[in-house]
Coordinates of C-alpha atoms in Angstrom, one line a residue:
Chain K
M584 CA -11.9 -188.3 190.6
K585 CA -9.7 -185.7 192.1
K586 CA -10.7 -182.1 192.1
D587 CA -8.4 -179.3 190.8
L588 CA -8.9 -175.6 190.5
I589 CA -7.1 -174.5 187.3
S590 CA -9.5 -172.1 185.5
I591 CA -12.4 -170.2 186.8
M592 CA -14.7 -171.9 184.3
D593 CA -13.9 -175.3 185.8
F594 CA -16.5 -174.4 188.5
N595 CA -20.1 -173.8 187.9
R596 CA -22.4 -171.4 189.7
D597 CA -23.3 -174.0 192.4
E598 CA -19.7 -174.5 193.2
Y599 CA -19.0 -170.8 193.3
M600 CA -21.8 -170.5 195.9
R601 CA -20.5 -173.5 197.8
I602 CA -17.0 -171.8 198.0
M603 CA -18.7 -168.5 199.2
E604 CA -20.6 -170.5 201.9
L605 CA -17.4 -172.1 203.1
A606 CA -15.4 -168.8 203.0
A607 CA -18.1 -167.2 205.3
D608 CA -17.7 -170.2 207.6
F609 CA -13.9 -169.8 207.7
E610 CA -14.3 -166.0 208.3
K611 CA -16.3 -166.8 211.4
N612 CA -13.7 -169.4 212.5
P613 CA -10.4 -169.1 210.6
N614 CA -8.6 -171.7 212.7
Q615 CA -9.9 -175.1 211.8
N616 CA -7.7 -178.2 212.1
L617 CA -8.8 -179.7 208.8
L618 CA -5.3 -180.2 207.4
E619 CA -3.8 -181.8 210.4
G620 CA -1.3 -184.5 209.4
K621 CA -1.4 -183.2 205.8
V622 CA 1.4 -181.7 203.7
V623 CA 0.8 -179.0 201.1
A624 CA 3.4 -178.3 198.4
S625 CA 3.6 -174.6 197.8
L626 CA 5.5 -174.3 194.4
F627 CA 6.2 -170.7 193.4
F628 CA 8.2 -170.9 190.2
E629 CA 8.1 -167.1 190.2
P630 CA 7.9 -164.9 193.2
S631 CA 4.5 -163.6 194.4
T632 CA 4.7 -162.6 198.0
R633 CA 1.1 -161.5 198.3
T634 CA -0.5 -164.6 196.9
R635 CA 2.0 -166.9 198.6
L636 CA 1.5 -165.4 202.1
S637 CA -2.2 -165.6 201.7
F638 CA -2.1 -169.3 200.7
E639 CA 0.5 -170.2 203.3
T640 CA -1.4 -168.4 206.1
A641 CA -4.6 -170.2 205.0
I642 CA -2.8 -173.6 205.1
S643 CA -1.2 -172.8 208.6
R644 CA -4.6 -171.7 210.0
M645 CA -6.0 -175.1 208.9
G646 CA -3.2 -176.9 210.7
G647 CA -1.3 -178.1 207.6
R648 CA 2.4 -178.3 206.9
I649 CA 4.1 -176.6 204.0
V650 CA 6.9 -177.7 201.8
G651 CA 8.1 -175.9 198.7
F652 CA 10.0 -173.0 197.3
T653 CA 9.4 -169.3 196.9
D654 CA 11.0 -168.8 193.5
S655 CA 12.6 -171.0 190.9
S656 CA 16.1 -169.9 191.7
S657 CA 15.9 -172.0 194.9
S658 CA 14.5 -175.1 193.1
S659 CA 15.8 -177.8 190.7
V660 CA 14.4 -175.8 187.8
T661 CA 17.7 -174.0 187.6
K662 CA 19.4 -177.4 187.0
G663 CA 17.1 -177.8 183.9
E664 CA 14.5 -180.1 185.4
T665 CA 11.2 -180.1 183.5
L666 CA 7.9 -179.1 185.1
H667 CA 6.8 -182.7 184.5
D668 CA 9.6 -184.2 186.6
T669 CA 9.2 -181.6 189.4
I670 CA 5.5 -182.4 189.7
R671 CA 6.1 -186.2 189.6
M672 CA 8.5 -185.8 192.5
V673 CA 6.3 -183.5 194.5
N674 CA 3.4 -185.8 193.9
N675 CA 5.2 -188.5 195.9
Y676 CA 5.4 -186.3 199.0
A677 CA 2.4 -184.0 199.3
D678 CA -1.4 -184.2 199.5
L679 CA -2.1 -181.0 197.6
I680 CA -0.1 -178.7 195.2
V681 CA -0.5 -174.9 195.1
M682 CA 1.5 -173.6 192.2
R683 CA 2.4 -170.3 190.6
H684 CA 4.2 -170.5 187.3
P685 CA 5.2 -167.9 184.6
L686 CA 4.1 -170.1 181.7
E687 CA 0.5 -170.2 180.5
G688 CA -1.2 -173.6 180.8
S689 CA 1.4 -174.9 183.3
A690 CA -1.1 -175.5 186.0
R691 CA -3.4 -177.5 183.7
Y692 CA -0.5 -179.6 182.6
A693 CA 0.6 -180.1 186.2
S694 CA -2.9 -181.3 187.1
E695 CA -2.7 -183.9 184.3
V696 CA 0.7 -185.1 185.6
A697 CA -0.2 -185.2 189.3
D698 CA -2.6 -187.7 191.0
I699 CA -3.1 -185.1 193.9
P700 CA -5.2 -182.0 193.5
V701 CA -3.6 -178.9 192.0
I702 CA -4.7 -175.3 192.8
N703 CA -3.6 -172.7 190.3
A704 CA -2.2 -169.7 192.0
G705 CA -1.5 -167.9 188.7
D706 CA -0.2 -169.2 185.3
G707 CA 1.4 -166.3 183.5
A708 CA -1.2 -164.0 181.9
N709 CA -3.8 -166.9 181.7
Q710 CA -5.7 -167.7 185.0
H711 CA -5.7 -166.8 188.6
P712 CA -9.0 -168.4 189.8
T713 CA -8.5 -167.9 193.5
Q714 CA -8.3 -164.1 192.9
T715 CA -11.6 -164.3 191.1
L716 CA -13.2 -166.2 193.9
L717 CA -12.0 -163.8 196.5
D718 CA -13.3 -160.9 194.4
M719 CA -16.7 -162.6 194.2
Y720 CA -16.7 -163.3 197.9
S721 CA -15.9 -159.6 198.5
M722 CA -18.9 -158.6 196.2
L723 CA -21.2 -161.1 197.9
K724 CA -20.2 -159.8 201.4
T725 CA -20.7 -156.2 200.5
Q726 CA -23.8 -156.5 198.3
G727 CA -25.5 -159.4 199.8
T728 CA -26.0 -161.0 196.4
L729 CA -24.1 -161.7 193.2
D730 CA -27.2 -161.1 191.0
N731 CA -28.3 -157.8 189.4
L732 CA -25.0 -156.1 190.0
N733 CA -23.7 -153.1 188.0
I734 CA -20.0 -153.7 187.7
F735 CA -17.5 -151.1 186.4
L736 CA -14.2 -152.4 185.3
V737 CA -11.5 -149.7 185.0
G738 CA -8.0 -149.5 183.7
D739 CA -6.2 -152.2 181.7
L740 CA -9.0 -154.3 180.3
K741 CA -7.0 -155.8 177.5
Y742 CA -4.3 -157.7 179.4
G743 CA -5.8 -157.8 182.9
R744 CA -6.5 -161.4 183.5
T745 CA -8.4 -160.6 186.7
V746 CA -11.0 -158.6 184.9
H747 CA -11.5 -161.3 182.2
S748 CA -12.0 -164.0 184.8
L749 CA -14.3 -161.9 186.8
L750 CA -16.4 -161.1 183.7
M751 CA -16.7 -164.8 182.9
A752 CA -17.6 -165.8 186.4
M753 CA -20.1 -163.0 187.0
S754 CA -21.8 -163.8 183.6
Q755 CA -23.0 -167.0 185.3
F756 CA -25.3 -164.9 187.6
E757 CA -28.6 -163.2 187.0
N758 CA -28.8 -160.0 185.0
P759 CA -25.3 -158.4 185.5
I760 CA -24.5 -155.1 183.8
F761 CA -20.9 -154.3 182.9
N762 CA -19.3 -150.9 182.2
F763 CA -15.9 -150.9 180.8
I764 CA -13.7 -147.8 181.2
A765 CA -10.3 -148.0 179.4
P766 CA -8.1 -146.2 176.9
P767 CA -8.7 -147.5 173.4
E768 CA -5.3 -149.2 173.4
L769 CA -6.4 -151.3 176.5
A770 CA -10.0 -151.9 175.6
M771 CA -11.9 -155.1 176.5
P772 CA -10.9 -157.7 173.8
I773 CA -13.6 -158.6 171.3
E774 CA -13.9 -162.3 172.4
Y775 CA -15.3 -161.2 175.8
K776 CA -17.7 -158.8 174.2
K777 CA -18.9 -161.6 171.9
Y778 CA -19.3 -163.8 174.9
L779 CA -21.5 -161.3 176.6
D780 CA -23.5 -160.8 173.4
S781 CA -24.1 -164.5 173.1
K782 CA -25.5 -164.5 176.7
G783 CA -27.6 -161.4 176.1
I784 CA -25.7 -159.5 178.8
R785 CA -25.7 -155.7 178.7
Y786 CA -22.4 -153.8 178.6
F787 CA -21.3 -150.3 177.9
E788 CA -17.9 -149.0 176.9
H789 CA -16.4 -145.7 177.9
T790 CA -13.0 -144.1 177.4
E791 CA -13.5 -141.2 179.9
F792 CA -13.4 -141.8 183.6
T793 CA -15.8 -139.2 184.9
D794 CA -18.9 -139.2 187.2
I795 CA -20.5 -142.0 185.3
I796 CA -19.7 -144.3 188.2
S797 CA -22.8 -143.0 190.0
E798 CA -24.7 -146.1 188.8
A799 CA -22.1 -148.6 190.1
D800 CA -22.5 -151.2 192.7
I801 CA -18.8 -152.3 192.2
V802 CA -15.9 -150.3 190.8
Y803 CA -13.1 -152.7 190.0
M804 CA -9.9 -150.8 189.5
T805 CA -6.8 -152.2 187.8
R806 CA -3.3 -151.0 187.1
V807 CA -2.4 -149.4 183.7
Q808 CA 1.0 -150.8 183.2
K809 CA 3.7 -148.8 181.4
E810 CA 5.2 -151.9 179.7
R811 CA 1.9 -152.6 177.9
F812 CA 2.4 -149.5 175.7
A813 CA 4.6 -149.7 172.6
D814 CA 4.8 -145.9 172.6
P815 CA 5.9 -144.3 175.9
I816 CA 4.1 -141.0 174.9
E817 CA 0.8 -142.9 174.8
Y818 CA 1.4 -144.1 178.3
E819 CA 2.1 -140.6 179.5
K820 CA -1.1 -139.4 178.0
V821 CA -3.3 -142.0 179.7
K822 CA -1.6 -142.6 183.0
N823 CA -3.3 -139.8 184.8
V824 CA -6.7 -140.2 183.2
Y825 CA -7.7 -143.4 185.0
I826 CA -7.1 -142.3 188.6
L827 CA -9.9 -142.7 191.1
R828 CA -10.1 -139.7 193.6
N829 CA -12.3 -139.2 196.6
S830 CA -14.0 -136.2 194.9
M831 CA -15.4 -138.6 192.3
L832 CA -17.3 -140.6 194.9
K833 CA -19.7 -137.8 195.7
N834 CA -22.7 -139.0 193.8
T835 CA -22.1 -142.7 194.0
K836 CA -24.5 -145.2 195.6
E837 CA -24.5 -145.9 199.3
N838 CA -23.7 -149.6 198.8
M839 CA -20.9 -149.0 196.2
K840 CA -17.6 -150.6 197.0
I841 CA -14.2 -150.1 195.4
L842 CA -12.1 -153.2 194.7
H843 CA -8.6 -153.6 193.4
P844 CA -6.5 -156.8 193.1
L845 CA -3.5 -154.9 194.5
P846 CA -0.7 -153.9 194.3
R847 CA -1.8 -150.4 193.3
V848 CA 0.5 -147.7 192.0
N849 CA -1.3 -144.4 191.6
E850 CA -4.7 -145.5 190.1
I851 CA -6.5 -145.1 193.4
H852 CA -5.5 -141.9 195.1
V853 CA -4.6 -142.3 198.7
D854 CA -7.4 -139.8 199.6
V855 CA -9.8 -142.6 198.8
D856 CA -8.4 -144.9 201.5
A857 CA -10.3 -143.3 204.3
S858 CA -13.7 -143.6 202.5
P859 CA -16.0 -146.3 203.7
K860 CA -16.4 -147.3 200.0
A861 CA -12.7 -148.3 199.8
Y862 CA -12.7 -152.0 200.2
Y863 CA -9.4 -153.2 198.7
F864 CA -7.6 -154.0 201.9
T865 CA -10.5 -156.0 203.3
Q866 CA -10.7 -157.7 200.0
A867 CA -7.1 -158.9 200.4
L868 CA -8.1 -160.3 203.9
N869 CA -11.1 -162.0 202.3
G870 CA -8.5 -163.8 200.1
M871 CA -7.3 -165.9 203.0
Y872 CA -10.8 -167.1 203.9
T873 CA -11.6 -167.9 200.3
R874 CA -8.3 -169.9 199.9
E875 CA -9.1 -171.8 203.1
A876 CA -12.5 -172.6 201.5
I877 CA -11.0 -173.6 198.2
I878 CA -8.5 -176.0 199.9
A879 CA -11.2 -177.5 202.0
H880 CA -13.4 -177.9 198.8
T881 CA -10.7 -179.4 196.6
L882 CA -9.6 -181.9 199.2
G883 CA -13.2 -182.7 200.1
L884 CA -12.7 -181.8 203.8
K885 CA -16.0 -180.0 204.2
Chain I
M1118 CA -13.9 -197.4 133.1
A1119 CA -11.3 -196.4 130.4
K1120 CA -8.2 -194.8 131.9
T1121 CA -6.0 -192.7 129.8
K1122 CA -2.4 -191.8 130.8
L1123 CA -2.0 -191.9 134.6
K1124 CA 0.8 -189.8 135.9
V1125 CA 1.0 -191.8 139.1
S1126 CA 0.6 -195.5 138.5
A1127 CA -2.7 -197.2 139.5
I1128 CA -3.0 -199.4 142.6
K1129 CA -4.9 -202.6 142.9
D1130 CA -6.1 -202.2 146.5
G1131 CA -5.6 -199.3 148.8
T1132 CA -6.2 -195.6 149.2
V1133 CA -5.7 -192.7 146.9
I1134 CA -5.5 -189.2 148.6
D1135 CA -6.2 -186.5 146.1
H1136 CA -6.4 -182.7 146.0
I1137 CA -3.5 -182.0 148.4
H1138 CA -1.8 -178.6 147.9
T1139 CA 1.7 -179.5 146.6
E1140 CA 3.4 -177.5 149.4
N1141 CA 1.7 -179.6 152.0
L1142 CA 2.5 -183.0 150.5
F1143 CA 5.4 -183.9 152.8
K1144 CA 3.6 -182.7 155.9
V1145 CA 0.6 -184.9 155.0
I1146 CA 3.0 -187.8 154.5
N1147 CA 4.5 -187.1 157.9
I1148 CA 1.2 -186.7 159.8
L1149 CA -0.2 -189.9 158.4
G1150 CA 3.1 -191.6 159.2
L1151 CA 3.5 -192.8 155.6
D1152 CA 7.3 -192.3 155.9
K1153 CA 7.4 -195.1 158.4
I1154 CA 5.1 -197.8 156.9
K1155 CA 6.2 -200.8 154.9
N1156 CA 3.4 -200.5 152.3
Q1157 CA 4.1 -199.4 148.8
V1158 CA 3.6 -195.6 148.5
T1159 CA 3.7 -193.6 145.3
F1160 CA 3.1 -189.9 145.0
G1161 CA 3.1 -187.1 142.5
M1162 CA 3.3 -183.4 143.0
N1163 CA 2.8 -180.2 140.9
L1164 CA 0.1 -182.0 138.9
E1165 CA -2.5 -180.0 137.1
S1166 CA -5.8 -179.4 138.9
K1167 CA -8.7 -177.2 138.0
K1168 CA -9.8 -177.1 141.6
I1169 CA -6.7 -176.0 143.5
G1170 CA -3.8 -175.4 141.0
G1171 CA -0.6 -177.4 141.5
K1172 CA -1.9 -180.4 143.4
A1173 CA -0.3 -183.5 144.9
I1174 CA -1.6 -187.0 145.1
I1175 CA -0.6 -190.0 147.2
K1176 CA -1.4 -193.6 146.5
I1177 CA -0.9 -196.2 149.3
S1178 CA -1.2 -199.9 148.6
N1179 CA -3.2 -202.1 150.9
K1180 CA -3.8 -199.3 153.4
F1181 CA -7.3 -198.3 154.5
F1182 CA -7.8 -195.3 156.9
E1183 CA -10.2 -194.8 159.7
Q1184 CA -12.1 -191.5 159.5
E1185 CA -10.3 -190.4 162.7
E1186 CA -6.8 -190.9 161.1
I1187 CA -7.9 -189.0 158.0
N1188 CA -9.2 -186.1 159.9
K1189 CA -5.7 -185.4 161.2
I1190 CA -4.9 -183.8 157.8
A1191 CA -8.0 -181.6 157.8
M1192 CA -6.0 -178.4 158.7
L1193 CA -3.5 -179.0 155.9
A1194 CA -5.7 -180.4 153.2
P1195 CA -9.3 -179.4 153.8
N1196 CA -10.2 -180.2 150.2
A1197 CA -8.6 -183.6 150.1
N1198 CA -10.7 -186.5 149.2
L1199 CA -9.9 -190.2 149.6
N1200 CA -10.7 -192.9 147.2
V1201 CA -10.8 -196.4 148.6
I1202 CA -9.7 -198.8 145.8
R1203 CA -10.5 -202.4 145.5
D1204 CA -9.4 -204.3 142.5
Y1205 CA -8.5 -201.1 140.6
E1206 CA -12.0 -199.7 141.1
V1207 CA -13.1 -196.8 143.4
V1208 CA -15.5 -198.5 145.9
E1209 CA -15.8 -195.6 148.4
K1210 CA -15.1 -191.9 148.6
K1211 CA -14.3 -190.2 151.9
I1212 CA -14.1 -186.6 152.7
V1213 CA -11.8 -185.0 155.2
E1214 CA -13.6 -183.5 158.2
I1215 CA -12.2 -181.1 160.8
P1216 CA -12.3 -183.1 164.1
D1217 CA -13.5 -181.6 167.4
Q1218 CA -10.1 -182.0 169.0
I1219 CA -6.7 -181.7 167.4
V1220 CA -4.0 -183.5 169.4
G1221 CA -0.2 -183.5 168.8
I1222 CA 0.1 -182.2 165.3
A1223 CA -0.1 -178.4 165.7
K1224 CA 1.9 -176.0 167.7
C1225 CA 0.3 -173.2 169.8
F1226 CA 1.2 -169.7 168.6
N1227 CA 1.6 -168.4 172.1
P1228 CA 5.3 -168.3 172.9
K1229 CA 4.5 -168.4 176.6
C1230 CA 2.4 -171.6 176.3
I1231 CA 3.6 -174.5 178.4
S1232 CA 3.1 -176.9 175.4
N1233 CA 6.0 -175.2 173.7
F1234 CA 8.4 -175.9 176.5
E1235 CA 7.7 -179.4 177.8
H1236 CA 7.9 -182.8 176.0
M1237 CA 4.1 -183.1 175.7
D1238 CA 1.4 -183.3 173.1
S1239 CA -0.3 -180.1 172.2
M1240 CA -4.1 -180.2 172.4
F1241 CA -6.7 -177.9 170.9
T1242 CA -10.5 -177.8 171.0
V1243 CA -12.1 -176.6 167.8
V1244 CA -14.4 -173.6 168.5
S1245 CA -15.2 -172.8 164.9
K1246 CA -14.8 -174.9 161.8
N1247 CA -15.2 -172.1 159.2
P1248 CA -13.1 -170.0 159.6
L1249 CA -11.1 -172.5 161.6
E1250 CA -10.4 -171.3 165.1
V1251 CA -9.1 -173.6 167.9
K1252 CA -8.6 -173.0 171.6
C1253 CA -5.5 -174.3 173.3
H1254 CA -6.4 -176.8 176.0
Y1255 CA -3.4 -175.4 178.1
C1256 CA -3.0 -171.7 177.7
E1257 CA -6.7 -171.2 176.6
K1258 CA -5.7 -168.9 173.8
I1259 CA -7.7 -168.9 170.5
N1260 CA -5.5 -169.8 167.5
T1261 CA -6.7 -168.9 164.1
K1262 CA -5.8 -171.1 161.1
E1263 CA -3.1 -168.7 160.1
Q1264 CA -1.6 -168.7 163.6
L1265 CA -1.5 -172.4 164.0
I1266 CA 1.8 -174.0 163.0
I1267 CA 1.8 -177.6 161.8
K1268 CA 4.7 -179.5 163.4

């Protein structure tokens, strides 16, 4: 049976650890000719420069060739072709599909249409599993373990798919503690809190972003997006409340690291960038190793 | 058994589906494909019922359903019961049960779900039977009974 990566919960703890192991191997030696003679379809039905460059660099460093498109205006989608037909066609040509699509569930559907493996590079607001795996790799690298971590999630916890996937994935490890910091309008949805309750995992909710991060091993920042607010006045009220500044790092733990899926706007002040606790740019680089690992794993090359 | 006035005529062999809400009658007919079969089908609607108020009833001659087929109407007619008739007598009663998976008959409420754009069957996994909550196999959103739209 072919192996896809559509949703973070498609993998279990052992597979997460296997990906981490492979990512560490690719970090030591990023150029491995495992994809020689193989063609990877990179189908970006909506633009995402960051994710696409990370994937395409990973493929290139593995010696693979890339076909595809960078947004749907340069594909047959503009002629009214269904996703089904695009995938059937690409299935004839390539050995692997990496796809980004604005509709939720599109990657799952594509994986059912295709005979070749599909890696989801983001399907609307639903899933972006390679982001979650690179977040986990960044945590493992900086903390030495994925067990017993105190993880602070800050910003838009209602709509942010990265925080939801991270919460689900980290719940598979031993004894995590979650702290949620968000305005009430963007609080963590009830279904995720119920999930943590069902697993007996501790979590705490805060609306103020103050010096409570002193307990944190990981501070995971996200963007509070203006378009999420029905009332622009509400946005103006909160937009400057959830900003991380260097002065707030004073009492934090030695091992603490700040992560962010990027792009950031103003939620991490530039004065944090020089801190050894700022990890977000290295986190992006870890993405490339993690994607090499995911490609190798789905194609069974390692 | 003495029968007094029957509003919908009796059948010799077949199935009687009782306790359907009147407003769902035609959807039930549609989901079970009764509009396409050659069997004799009679139905009544706006009949009196102590249990559900204006009820509907369907009688299908020489047709016997598998439990799986019957469960398709669970979302529309959770109280429905089926009487299997042989030689004018009820020989078996069946109750509708909510299946573990709901395929093709409901529409995901998420306007950005792929299943609302492609020519494909919708698919849901039942996460709770009472109250009914299902998870879309594609966009992974939880749909409540009120949010689900029956095609």
